[in-house]
């Protein structure tokens, strides 16, 4: 994008690049960055985002979305998929600290949407545990910290290969991984979730085990190792 053209000179000068995901590394390679790139994924506070031990009792299927609702995060793909499900079978909760662009949700009045704004991290962690899954079908996401936060809570995440989740989510084992930009792909996974609630909960338990490998202490160690390896001898 011309908006980021000023970064070209910076990357041309770099001896190395440390980035948060393989998707970001691929994006840099595609943009022509020649510097060696090290992928060091972010971490999560396992105490704050503690694991749930029981399945959510909420009916219908409750899908959480965390962050600013934007089309870059696949908002209209998600809304389109929710609208395609049987009426009354699923509910979308949007957790955000910004105002919601009403133009994005116009035309999806049939979707059961609840907006919960301004929650603290502790309140968000507690509330996420009431969701069956969290969806982040981003078109492009440098990492997507909410993916790890939800997984740490024992909540499986539906995300795209254009996020950091692609580095540690195994499809239908500890999460749901799809290609970006597809309403049909989201519908397919949500329809599966509707009839596999027990498997979805077990998937969330596996997600917690994976999230436990990604602490902030581990991030600091890996970052230091990548930085040290980049220093010319």
Short mmCIF file of C-alpha atoms in Angstrom, two decimals:
data_model
loop_
_atom_site.label_atom_id
_atom_site.label_comp_id
_atom_site.label_asym_id
_atom_site.label_seq_id
_atom_site.Cartn_x
_atom_site.Cartn_y
_atom_site.Cartn_z
CA UNK A 1 0.00 0.00 0.00
CA UNK A 2 1.28 3.53 -0.79
CA UNK A 3 0.29 4.44 2.77
CA UNK A 4 3.18 2.34 4.06
CA UNK A 5 5.71 3.16 1.33
CA UNK A 6 7.79 5.10 3.88
CA UNK A 7 8.56 1.76 5.56
CA UNK A 8 10.44 0.48 2.51
CA UNK A 9 13.61 2.41 3.33
CA UNK A 10 13.51 1.25 6.91
CA UNK A 11 13.26 -2.42 5.94
CA UNK A 12 16.03 -1.94 3.37
CA UNK A 13 18.32 -0.76 6.19
CA UNK A 14 17.44 -3.57 8.60
CA UNK A 15 19.93 -6.34 9.36
CA UNK A 16 17.05 -8.48 10.63
CA UNK A 17 13.35 -8.31 11.40
CA UNK A 18 11.48 -9.77 14.36
CA UNK A 19 7.77 -10.24 13.69
CA UNK A 20 4.88 -11.80 15.58
CA UNK A 21 3.60 -14.34 13.05
CA UNK A 22 4.40 -16.34 9.95
CA UNK A 23 1.66 -14.35 8.19
CA UNK A 24 3.53 -11.11 8.94
CA UNK A 25 6.79 -12.66 7.76
CA UNK A 26 5.12 -13.75 4.52
CA UNK A 27 3.68 -10.24 4.08
CA UNK A 28 7.14 -8.72 4.51
CA UNK A 29 8.66 -11.18 2.04
CA UNK A 30 5.94 -10.38 -0.47
CA UNK A 31 6.60 -6.66 0.00
CA UNK A 32 10.26 -7.22 -0.90
CA UNK A 33 11.95 -7.20 2.50
CA UNK A 34 15.36 -8.88 2.15
CA UNK A 35 16.38 -8.96 5.81
CA UNK A 36 16.28 -12.31 7.64
CA UNK A 37 13.00 -12.50 9.57
CA UNK A 38 12.49 -14.23 12.89
CA UNK A 39 8.97 -15.18 13.98
CA UNK A 40 8.39 -14.65 17.71
CA UNK A 41 4.73 -14.97 18.65
CA UNK A 42 3.27 -12.99 21.54
CA UNK A 43 2.34 -14.38 24.94
CA UNK A 44 -0.65 -14.43 27.27
CA UNK A 45 -1.21 -13.92 30.99
CA UNK A 46 -2.37 -17.38 32.08
CA UNK A 47 -3.45 -16.16 35.52
CA UNK A 48 -5.63 -13.34 34.23
CA UNK A 49 -7.04 -15.47 31.41
CA UNK A 50 -7.57 -18.61 33.47
CA UNK A 51 -9.14 -21.78 32.12
CA UNK A 52 -12.80 -22.62 32.55
CA UNK A 53 -13.62 -26.08 33.87
CA UNK A 54 -17.25 -26.42 32.82
CA UNK A 55 -18.98 -26.00 29.49
CA UNK A 56 -21.10 -22.85 29.00
CA UNK A 57 -24.76 -23.43 29.69
CA UNK A 58 -25.98 -20.69 27.37
CA UNK A 59 -28.40 -21.46 24.60
CA UNK A 60 -28.22 -20.73 21.70
CA UNK A 61 -24.64 -21.13 20.42
CA UNK A 62 -22.82 -18.05 21.71
CA UNK A 63 -20.10 -16.59 19.50
CA UNK A 64 -17.82 -13.87 20.83
CA UNK A 65 -16.03 -11.21 18.78
CA UNK A 66 -13.38 -9.10 20.53
CA UNK A 67 -12.01 -5.80 19.27
CA UNK A 68 -12.98 -2.98 16.95
CA UNK A 69 -15.61 -4.21 14.51
CA UNK A 70 -14.09 -3.60 11.08
CA UNK A 71 -14.06 -5.27 7.71
CA UNK A 72 -10.31 -5.90 8.06
CA UNK A 73 -11.31 -8.22 10.90
CA UNK A 74 -13.86 -9.90 8.66
CA UNK A 75 -16.91 -8.33 10.32
CA UNK A 76 -19.32 -8.63 7.40
CA UNK A 77 -18.17 -12.17 6.59
CA UNK A 78 -18.96 -13.16 10.17
CA UNK A 79 -22.30 -11.34 10.18
CA UNK A 80 -23.22 -12.94 6.85
CA UNK A 81 -22.43 -16.37 8.24
CA UNK A 82 -24.46 -15.75 11.39
CA UNK A 83 -27.40 -14.63 9.26
CA UNK A 84 -27.23 -17.87 7.27
CA UNK A 85 -27.72 -20.06 10.35
CA UNK A 86 -31.19 -21.21 11.41
CA UNK A 87 -33.01 -18.34 13.12
CA UNK A 88 -32.53 -18.39 16.89
CA UNK A 89 -29.73 -20.97 16.78
CA UNK A 90 -26.83 -18.59 17.48
CA UNK A 91 -26.03 -15.29 19.16
CA UNK A 92 -23.13 -12.88 18.55
CA UNK A 93 -21.59 -10.90 21.41
CA UNK A 94 -19.32 -8.03 20.36
CA UNK A 95 -16.77 -7.03 23.01
CA UNK A 96 -15.30 -3.68 22.12
CA UNK A 97 -13.85 -0.51 23.61
CA UNK A 98 -14.73 1.62 20.59
CA UNK A 99 -18.01 2.67 19.01
CA UNK A 100 -19.55 0.22 16.57
CA UNK A 101 -19.84 1.31 12.94
CA UNK A 102 -23.56 0.90 12.31
CA UNK A 103 -22.95 0.81 8.56
CA UNK A 104 -21.15 -2.51 9.01
CA UNK A 105 -24.10 -4.17 10.70
CA UNK A 106 -26.78 -2.62 8.51
CA UNK A 107 -28.66 -5.36 6.67
CA UNK A 108 -28.03 -7.96 9.36
CA UNK A 109 -30.99 -7.13 11.57
CA UNK A 110 -31.91 -10.82 11.67
CA UNK A 111 -28.72 -11.60 13.61
CA UNK A 112 -29.03 -11.67 17.40
CA UNK A 113 -26.29 -9.19 18.37
CA UNK A 114 -25.35 -7.95 21.82
CA UNK A 115 -22.69 -5.26 22.30
CA UNK A 116 -20.72 -5.23 25.53
CA UNK A 117 -18.37 -2.29 25.69
CA UNK A 118 -15.65 -1.04 27.98
CA UNK A 119 -14.99 -4.23 29.97
CA UNK A 120 -11.76 -4.50 31.94
CA UNK A 121 -9.41 -7.34 31.03
CA UNK A 122 -10.56 -9.27 34.11
CA UNK A 123 -14.24 -8.78 33.26
CA UNK A 124 -13.58 -9.74 29.64
CA UNK A 125 -11.81 -12.93 30.70
CA UNK A 126 -14.73 -13.90 32.93
CA UNK A 127 -17.31 -13.13 30.25
CA UNK A 128 -15.49 -14.96 27.46
CA UNK A 129 -15.91 -18.19 29.42
CA UNK A 130 -19.64 -17.98 28.76
CA UNK A 131 -19.03 -18.13 24.99
CA UNK A 132 -18.98 -21.38 23.05
CA UNK A 133 -16.30 -19.98 20.78
CA UNK A 134 -14.62 -16.74 19.74
CA UNK A 135 -14.48 -15.72 16.07
CA UNK A 136 -11.78 -13.58 14.47
CA UNK A 137 -12.11 -14.13 10.71
CA UNK A 138 -9.64 -11.38 9.82
CA UNK A 139 -8.55 -10.59 6.30
CA UNK A 140 -5.18 -9.53 7.71
CA UNK A 141 -4.01 -9.63 11.32
CA UNK A 142 -0.38 -9.23 12.39
CA UNK A 143 -1.06 -11.56 15.31
CA UNK A 144 -4.42 -11.25 17.06
CA UNK A 145 -3.72 -11.38 20.79
CA UNK A 146 -7.36 -12.18 21.55
CA UNK A 147 -6.79 -15.58 19.95
CA UNK A 148 -4.38 -16.59 22.71
CA UNK A 149 -6.47 -14.88 25.40
CA UNK A 150 -9.59 -16.83 24.45
CA UNK A 151 -7.63 -20.08 24.14
CA UNK A 152 -6.15 -19.52 27.60
CA UNK A 153 -9.72 -19.29 28.92
CA UNK A 154 -10.48 -22.68 27.38
CA UNK A 155 -12.55 -21.13 24.60
CA UNK A 156 -11.86 -22.41 21.07
CA UNK A 157 -11.22 -19.79 18.39
CA UNK A 158 -12.35 -19.65 14.78
CA UNK A 159 -9.75 -17.62 12.90
CA UNK A 160 -8.18 -17.38 9.46
CA UNK A 161 -4.81 -18.38 8.09
CA UNK A 162 -4.10 -14.63 7.81
CA UNK A 163 -3.58 -14.35 11.58
CA UNK A 164 -1.05 -15.47 14.15
CA UNK A 165 -3.39 -18.32 15.04
CA UNK A 166 -2.21 -20.23 11.98
CA UNK A 167 1.11 -20.81 13.78
CA UNK A 168 -0.40 -22.83 16.63
CA UNK A 169 -3.99 -23.83 15.83
CA UNK A 170 -4.62 -27.31 14.43
CA UNK A 171 -8.01 -27.38 12.72
CA UNK A 172 -10.73 -29.04 14.80
CA UNK A 173 -8.16 -30.13 17.36
CA UNK A 174 -7.57 -26.96 19.38
CA UNK A 175 -9.48 -24.47 17.24
CA UNK A 176 -11.03 -23.80 13.85
CA UNK A 177 -8.81 -22.53 11.04
CA UNK A 178 -10.20 -21.27 7.72
CA UNK A 179 -9.14 -19.27 4.67
CA UNK A 180 -9.92 -15.53 4.84
CA UNK A 181 -12.72 -13.84 2.95
CA UNK A 182 -15.24 -16.68 2.89
CA UNK A 183 -18.73 -16.54 4.38
CA UNK A 184 -19.26 -20.16 3.32
CA UNK A 185 -16.23 -21.36 5.30
CA UNK A 186 -17.50 -19.62 8.45
CA UNK A 187 -21.00 -21.03 7.95
CA UNK A 188 -19.56 -24.53 7.61
CA UNK A 189 -17.67 -24.31 10.91
CA UNK A 190 -20.50 -22.65 12.81
CA UNK A 191 -22.96 -25.26 11.52
CA UNK A 192 -20.56 -27.96 12.73
CA UNK A 193 -20.30 -26.24 16.12
CA UNK A 194 -24.10 -26.19 16.49
CA UNK A 195 -24.22 -29.99 16.48
CA UNK A 196 -20.90 -30.72 18.21
CA UNK A 197 -21.09 -28.76 21.46
CA UNK A 198 -19.31 -31.44 23.51
CA UNK A 199 -16.46 -31.66 21.00
CA UNK A 200 -16.27 -27.87 20.98
CA UNK A 201 -15.76 -27.82 24.75
CA UNK A 202 -13.03 -30.47 24.55
CA UNK A 203 -11.42 -28.46 21.77
CA UNK A 204 -11.31 -25.53 24.17
CA UNK A 205 -9.52 -27.65 26.77
CA UNK A 206 -6.91 -28.53 24.15
CA UNK A 207 -6.68 -24.82 23.30
CA UNK A 208 -5.80 -24.03 26.93
CA UNK A 209 -2.96 -26.57 26.84
CA UNK A 210 -1.59 -24.91 23.71
CA UNK A 211 -1.94 -21.40 25.16
CA UNK A 212 0.04 -22.52 28.23
CA UNK A 213 3.09 -22.84 25.96
CA UNK A 214 2.88 -19.15 25.03
CA UNK A 215 3.64 -17.19 28.19
CA UNK A 216 5.12 -13.72 28.21
CA UNK A 217 8.24 -15.17 29.85
CA UNK A 218 8.63 -17.52 26.87
CA UNK A 219 8.10 -14.57 24.53
CA UNK A 220 10.91 -12.61 26.20
CA UNK A 221 13.30 -15.55 25.96
CA UNK A 222 12.53 -16.13 22.29
CA UNK A 223 12.74 -12.42 21.49
CA UNK A 224 16.14 -12.14 23.17
CA UNK A 225 17.39 -15.22 21.32
CA UNK A 226 16.20 -13.83 17.97
CA UNK A 227 17.75 -10.42 18.73
CA UNK A 228 21.05 -11.99 19.79
CA UNK A 229 21.15 -14.14 16.66
CA UNK A 230 20.71 -11.00 14.54
CA UNK A 231 23.76 -9.18 15.92
CA UNK A 232 26.62 -9.34 13.41
CA UNK A 233 29.61 -11.31 14.69
#
